[in-house]
């Protein structure tokens, strides 16, 4: 995983393809809460389809706000917590 992350950094895949304003709009759209557990506070942008997966996008439409705990728990799995998507699942 560390090697994959290093390759992605070298390719610029960790540079967001969204603006701070888009991130703030996304937070507001979801009530400034973690989509997995509902907690507020400092939220992190999480890639619904992880960047380690082939063809994954770094665009805002592949981002969901999660708290640090839920983001770490999700890891590099494809879990979509966004309520408008059918595959939304609770945080385990």
CSV table of N, CA and C in Angstrom, one decimal:
chain,number,residue,atom,x,y,z
A,1,UNK,N,0.8,-1.2,0.0
A,1,UNK,CA,0.0,0.0,0.0
A,1,UNK,C,0.9,1.3,0.0
A,2,UNK,N,1.9,1.2,0.8
A,2,UNK,CA,2.8,2.4,0.8
A,2,UNK,C,3.4,2.7,-0.6
A,3,UNK,N,3.8,1.6,-1.3
A,3,UNK,CA,4.4,1.8,-2.6
A,3,UNK,C,3.4,2.3,-3.6
A,4,UNK,N,2.1,1.9,-3.5
A,4,UNK,CA,1.1,2.4,-4.3
A,4,UNK,C,0.8,3.9,-4.0
A,5,UNK,N,0.8,4.2,-2.8
A,5,UNK,CA,0.6,5.6,-2.4
A,5,UNK,C,1.7,6.5,-2.9
A,6,UNK,N,3.0,6.0,-2.9
A,6,UNK,CA,4.1,6.8,-3.4
A,6,UNK,C,4.0,7.0,-4.9
A,7,UNK,N,3.6,5.9,-5.6
A,7,UNK,CA,3.4,6.1,-7.1
A,7,UNK,C,2.3,7.1,-7.4
A,8,UNK,N,1.2,7.1,-6.6
A,8,UNK,CA,0.1,8.0,-6.9
A,8,UNK,C,0.6,9.4,-6.6
A,9,UNK,N,1.4,9.6,-5.5
A,9,UNK,CA,1.9,11.0,-5.2
A,9,UNK,C,2.7,11.5,-6.4
A,10,UNK,N,3.6,10.6,-6.9
A,10,UNK,CA,4.5,10.9,-8.0
A,10,UNK,C,3.7,11.3,-9.2
A,11,UNK,N,2.5,10.7,-9.4
A,11,UNK,CA,1.7,10.9,-10.6
A,11,UNK,C,0.8,12.1,-10.4
A,12,UNK,N,0.8,12.7,-9.2
A,12,UNK,CA,-0.1,13.8,-8.8
A,12,UNK,C,-1.5,13.4,-8.5
A,13,UNK,N,-1.8,12.2,-8.3
A,13,UNK,CA,-3.2,11.7,-8.1
A,13,UNK,C,-3.7,12.2,-6.7
A,14,UNK,N,-2.8,12.6,-5.8
A,14,UNK,CA,-3.3,13.0,-4.5
A,14,UNK,C,-3.7,14.5,-4.5
A,15,UNK,N,-3.4,15.2,-5.6
A,15,UNK,CA,-3.7,16.6,-5.7
A,15,UNK,C,-5.2,16.7,-6.0
A,16,UNK,N,-6.0,17.3,-5.2
A,16,UNK,CA,-7.5,17.3,-5.5
A,16,UNK,C,-7.8,18.0,-6.8
A,17,UNK,N,-8.8,17.5,-7.4
A,17,UNK,CA,-9.4,18.1,-8.7
A,17,UNK,C,-10.6,18.9,-8.3
A,18,UNK,N,-10.7,19.4,-7.1
A,18,UNK,CA,-11.8,20.2,-6.7
A,18,UNK,C,-11.3,21.4,-5.9
A,19,UNK,N,-12.1,22.4,-5.8
A,19,UNK,CA,-11.7,23.7,-5.1
A,19,UNK,C,-12.2,23.6,-3.7
A,20,UNK,N,-11.7,24.6,-2.9
A,20,UNK,CA,-12.1,24.7,-1.5
A,20,UNK,C,-13.6,25.0,-1.4
A,21,UNK,N,-14.1,25.8,-2.4
A,21,UNK,CA,-15.5,26.2,-2.4
A,21,UNK,C,-16.3,24.9,-2.7
A,22,UNK,N,-15.9,24.1,-3.6
A,22,UNK,CA,-16.7,22.8,-3.9
A,22,UNK,C,-16.7,21.9,-2.7
A,23,UNK,N,-15.6,21.9,-1.9
A,23,UNK,CA,-15.6,21.1,-0.7
A,23,UNK,C,-16.5,21.6,0.3
A,24,UNK,N,-16.6,23.0,0.5
A,24,UNK,CA,-17.5,23.6,1.4
A,24,UNK,C,-18.9,23.4,1.0
A,25,UNK,N,-19.2,23.4,-0.3
A,25,UNK,CA,-20.6,23.1,-0.8
A,25,UNK,C,-21.0,21.7,-0.5
A,26,UNK,N,-20.0,20.8,-0.7
A,26,UNK,CA,-20.3,19.3,-0.4
A,26,UNK,C,-20.6,19.2,1.1
A,27,UNK,N,-19.8,19.8,2.0
A,27,UNK,CA,-20.1,19.7,3.4
A,27,UNK,C,-21.4,20.3,3.8
A,28,UNK,N,-21.8,21.4,3.2
A,28,UNK,CA,-23.1,22.0,3.5
A,28,UNK,C,-24.2,21.1,3.0
A,29,UNK,N,-24.0,20.5,1.8
A,29,UNK,CA,-25.0,19.6,1.2
A,29,UNK,C,-25.4,18.5,2.1
A,30,UNK,N,-24.4,18.0,2.9
A,30,UNK,CA,-24.5,16.9,3.8
A,30,UNK,C,-24.6,17.3,5.3
A,31,UNK,N,-24.9,18.5,5.5
A,31,UNK,CA,-25.1,19.0,6.9
A,31,UNK,C,-23.9,19.0,7.8
A,32,UNK,N,-22.7,19.2,7.2
A,32,UNK,CA,-21.5,19.3,7.9
A,32,UNK,C,-21.3,18.1,8.9
A,33,UNK,N,-21.8,16.9,8.5
A,33,UNK,CA,-21.6,15.7,9.3
A,33,UNK,C,-21.0,14.6,8.6
A,34,UNK,N,-20.4,13.7,9.3
A,34,UNK,CA,-19.8,12.5,8.7
A,34,UNK,C,-21.0,11.6,8.1
A,35,UNK,N,-20.8,11.2,6.9
A,35,UNK,CA,-21.9,10.5,6.2
A,35,UNK,C,-22.0,9.0,6.8
A,36,UNK,N,-21.0,8.6,7.4
A,36,UNK,CA,-21.1,7.2,8.0
A,36,UNK,C,-21.7,7.2,9.4
A,37,UNK,N,-21.3,8.1,10.3
A,37,UNK,CA,-21.7,8.1,11.7
A,37,UNK,C,-22.5,9.3,12.1
A,38,UNK,N,-22.5,10.3,11.3
A,38,UNK,CA,-23.3,11.5,11.6
A,38,UNK,C,-22.6,12.6,12.4
A,39,UNK,N,-21.4,12.3,13.0
A,39,UNK,CA,-20.7,13.2,13.8
A,39,UNK,C,-20.2,14.4,13.0
A,40,UNK,N,-20.2,15.6,13.7
A,40,UNK,CA,-19.7,16.8,13.1
A,40,UNK,C,-18.2,16.9,13.4
A,41,UNK,N,-17.7,18.1,13.3
A,41,UNK,CA,-16.3,18.3,13.6
A,41,UNK,C,-15.4,18.4,12.4
A,42,UNK,N,-14.2,18.0,12.6
A,42,UNK,CA,-13.2,18.1,11.4
A,42,UNK,C,-13.5,16.8,10.5
A,43,UNK,N,-13.9,17.1,9.3
A,43,UNK,CA,-14.2,16.0,8.4
A,43,UNK,C,-13.2,16.0,7.3
A,44,UNK,N,-13.0,14.8,6.8
A,44,UNK,CA,-12.0,14.5,5.8
A,44,UNK,C,-12.6,14.2,4.5
A,45,UNK,N,-12.0,14.6,3.4
A,45,UNK,CA,-12.5,14.1,2.1
A,45,UNK,C,-12.1,12.7,1.8
A,46,UNK,N,-13.1,11.8,1.6
A,46,UNK,CA,-12.8,10.4,1.4
A,46,UNK,C,-13.2,10.1,-0.1
A,47,UNK,N,-12.4,9.3,-0.7
A,47,UNK,CA,-12.7,8.9,-2.1
A,47,UNK,C,-13.7,7.7,-2.0
A,48,UNK,N,-14.8,7.8,-2.6
A,48,UNK,CA,-15.8,6.7,-2.6
A,48,UNK,C,-15.1,5.5,-3.3
A,49,UNK,N,-14.6,5.7,-4.5
A,49,UNK,CA,-13.8,4.7,-5.2
A,49,UNK,C,-12.4,5.1,-4.9
A,50,UNK,N,-11.7,4.3,-4.1
A,50,UNK,CA,-10.3,4.7,-3.7
A,50,UNK,C,-9.4,4.9,-4.8
A,51,UNK,N,-8.5,5.9,-4.7
A,51,UNK,CA,-7.5,6.2,-5.7
A,51,UNK,C,-6.6,5.0,-6.1
A,52,UNK,N,-6.5,4.0,-5.2
A,52,UNK,CA,-5.7,2.9,-5.5
A,52,UNK,C,-6.4,1.9,-6.4
A,53,UNK,N,-7.6,2.1,-6.7
A,53,UNK,CA,-8.4,1.3,-7.7
A,53,UNK,C,-8.1,1.9,-9.1
A,54,UNK,N,-8.0,1.0,-10.1
A,54,UNK,CA,-7.8,1.5,-11.5
A,54,UNK,C,-9.0,2.3,-11.9
A,55,UNK,N,-8.7,3.4,-12.6
A,55,UNK,CA,-9.7,4.3,-13.1
A,55,UNK,C,-10.4,5.2,-12.1
A,56,UNK,N,-10.0,5.2,-10.9
A,56,UNK,CA,-10.6,6.0,-9.8
A,56,UNK,C,-10.4,7.5,-10.1
A,57,UNK,N,-11.4,8.3,-9.8
A,57,UNK,CA,-11.3,9.7,-10.1
A,57,UNK,C,-11.0,10.5,-8.8
A,58,UNK,N,-10.3,11.6,-9.0
A,58,UNK,CA,-10.0,12.5,-7.9
A,58,UNK,C,-10.9,13.8,-8.0
A,59,UNK,N,-12.0,13.6,-8.7
A,59,UNK,CA,-13.0,14.7,-8.8
A,59,UNK,C,-13.9,14.8,-7.6
A,60,UNK,N,-14.6,15.9,-7.5
A,60,UNK,CA,-15.5,16.1,-6.3
A,60,UNK,C,-16.7,15.1,-6.3
A,61,UNK,N,-17.1,14.6,-7.5
A,61,UNK,CA,-18.2,13.6,-7.5
A,61,UNK,C,-17.8,12.3,-7.0
A,62,UNK,N,-16.5,12.1,-6.7
A,62,UNK,CA,-16.0,10.8,-6.1
A,62,UNK,C,-15.6,11.0,-4.6
A,63,UNK,N,-16.1,12.2,-4.0
A,63,UNK,CA,-15.7,12.5,-2.7
A,63,UNK,C,-16.9,12.5,-1.7
A,64,UNK,N,-16.7,12.0,-0.5
A,64,UNK,CA,-17.7,12.0,0.5
A,64,UNK,C,-17.0,12.5,1.8
A,65,UNK,N,-17.7,13.3,2.6
A,65,UNK,CA,-17.1,13.7,3.9
A,65,UNK,C,-17.3,12.7,5.0
A,66,UNK,N,-16.1,12.3,5.6
A,66,UNK,CA,-16.1,11.3,6.7
A,66,UNK,C,-15.3,11.8,7.8
A,67,UNK,N,-15.6,11.4,9.0
A,67,UNK,CA,-14.7,11.8,10.1
A,67,UNK,C,-13.5,10.9,10.0
A,68,UNK,N,-12.4,11.2,10.8
A,68,UNK,CA,-11.2,10.5,10.7
A,68,UNK,C,-11.4,9.0,11.0
A,69,UNK,N,-12.2,8.7,12.1
A,69,UNK,CA,-12.4,7.3,12.5
A,69,UNK,C,-13.1,6.5,11.4
A,70,UNK,N,-14.1,7.0,10.8
A,70,UNK,CA,-14.8,6.3,9.7
A,70,UNK,C,-14.0,6.2,8.5
A,71,UNK,N,-13.2,7.2,8.2
A,71,UNK,CA,-12.3,7.2,7.0
A,71,UNK,C,-11.3,6.1,7.2
A,72,UNK,N,-10.7,6.0,8.3
A,72,UNK,CA,-9.7,4.9,8.6
A,72,UNK,C,-10.3,3.6,8.6
A,73,UNK,N,-11.5,3.5,9.1
A,73,UNK,CA,-12.2,2.2,9.1
A,73,UNK,C,-12.6,1.7,7.7
A,74,UNK,N,-13.0,2.7,6.9
A,74,UNK,CA,-13.3,2.3,5.5
A,74,UNK,C,-12.1,1.8,4.7
A,75,UNK,N,-11.0,2.5,5.0
A,75,UNK,CA,-9.7,2.1,4.3
A,75,UNK,C,-9.8,2.2,2.8
A,76,UNK,N,-9.3,1.3,2.1
A,76,UNK,CA,-9.4,1.3,0.6
A,76,UNK,C,-10.5,0.5,0.0
A,77,UNK,N,-11.6,0.4,0.7
A,77,UNK,CA,-12.7,-0.3,0.2
A,77,UNK,C,-13.6,0.7,-0.5
A,78,UNK,N,-14.4,0.2,-1.4
A,78,UNK,CA,-15.4,1.0,-2.1
A,78,UNK,C,-16.7,0.9,-1.4
A,79,UNK,N,-17.0,1.9,-0.5
A,79,UNK,CA,-18.2,2.0,0.2
A,79,UNK,C,-18.8,3.4,0.0
A,80,UNK,N,-20.0,3.5,-0.5
A,80,UNK,CA,-20.6,4.8,-0.8
A,80,UNK,C,-21.7,5.1,0.3
A,81,UNK,N,-21.4,6.1,1.1
A,81,UNK,CA,-22.3,6.4,2.2
A,81,UNK,C,-23.2,7.6,1.8
A,82,UNK,N,-23.1,8.1,0.6
A,82,UNK,CA,-23.9,9.2,0.1
A,82,UNK,C,-25.4,8.7,0.0
A,83,UNK,N,-26.3,9.5,0.7
A,83,UNK,CA,-27.7,9.0,0.7
A,83,UNK,C,-28.4,8.9,-0.6
A,84,UNK,N,-28.0,9.6,-1.6
A,84,UNK,CA,-28.7,9.6,-2.9
A,84,UNK,C,-28.2,8.4,-3.7
A,85,UNK,N,-27.3,7.6,-3.2
A,85,UNK,CA,-26.9,6.4,-4.0
A,85,UNK,C,-27.4,5.2,-3.3
A,86,UNK,N,-27.9,4.2,-4.2
A,86,UNK,CA,-28.5,3.0,-3.7
A,86,UNK,C,-27.6,2.1,-2.8
A,87,UNK,N,-26.2,2.2,-3.1
A,87,UNK,CA,-25.3,1.3,-2.3
A,87,UNK,C,-24.9,1.9,-1.0
A,88,UNK,N,-25.5,3.0,-0.5
A,88,UNK,CA,-25.1,3.6,0.7
A,88,UNK,C,-25.3,2.5,1.9
A,89,UNK,N,-24.3,2.5,2.7
A,89,UNK,CA,-24.2,1.5,3.8
A,89,UNK,C,-23.9,2.2,5.1
A,90,UNK,N,-24.3,1.6,6.2
A,90,UNK,CA,-23.9,2.1,7.5
A,90,UNK,C,-22.5,1.8,7.8
A,91,UNK,N,-21.8,2.6,8.6
A,91,UNK,CA,-20.5,2.3,9.1
A,91,UNK,C,-20.5,1.1,10.0
A,92,UNK,N,-19.6,0.2,9.8
A,92,UNK,CA,-19.6,-1.0,10.6
A,92,UNK,C,-18.6,-0.9,11.7
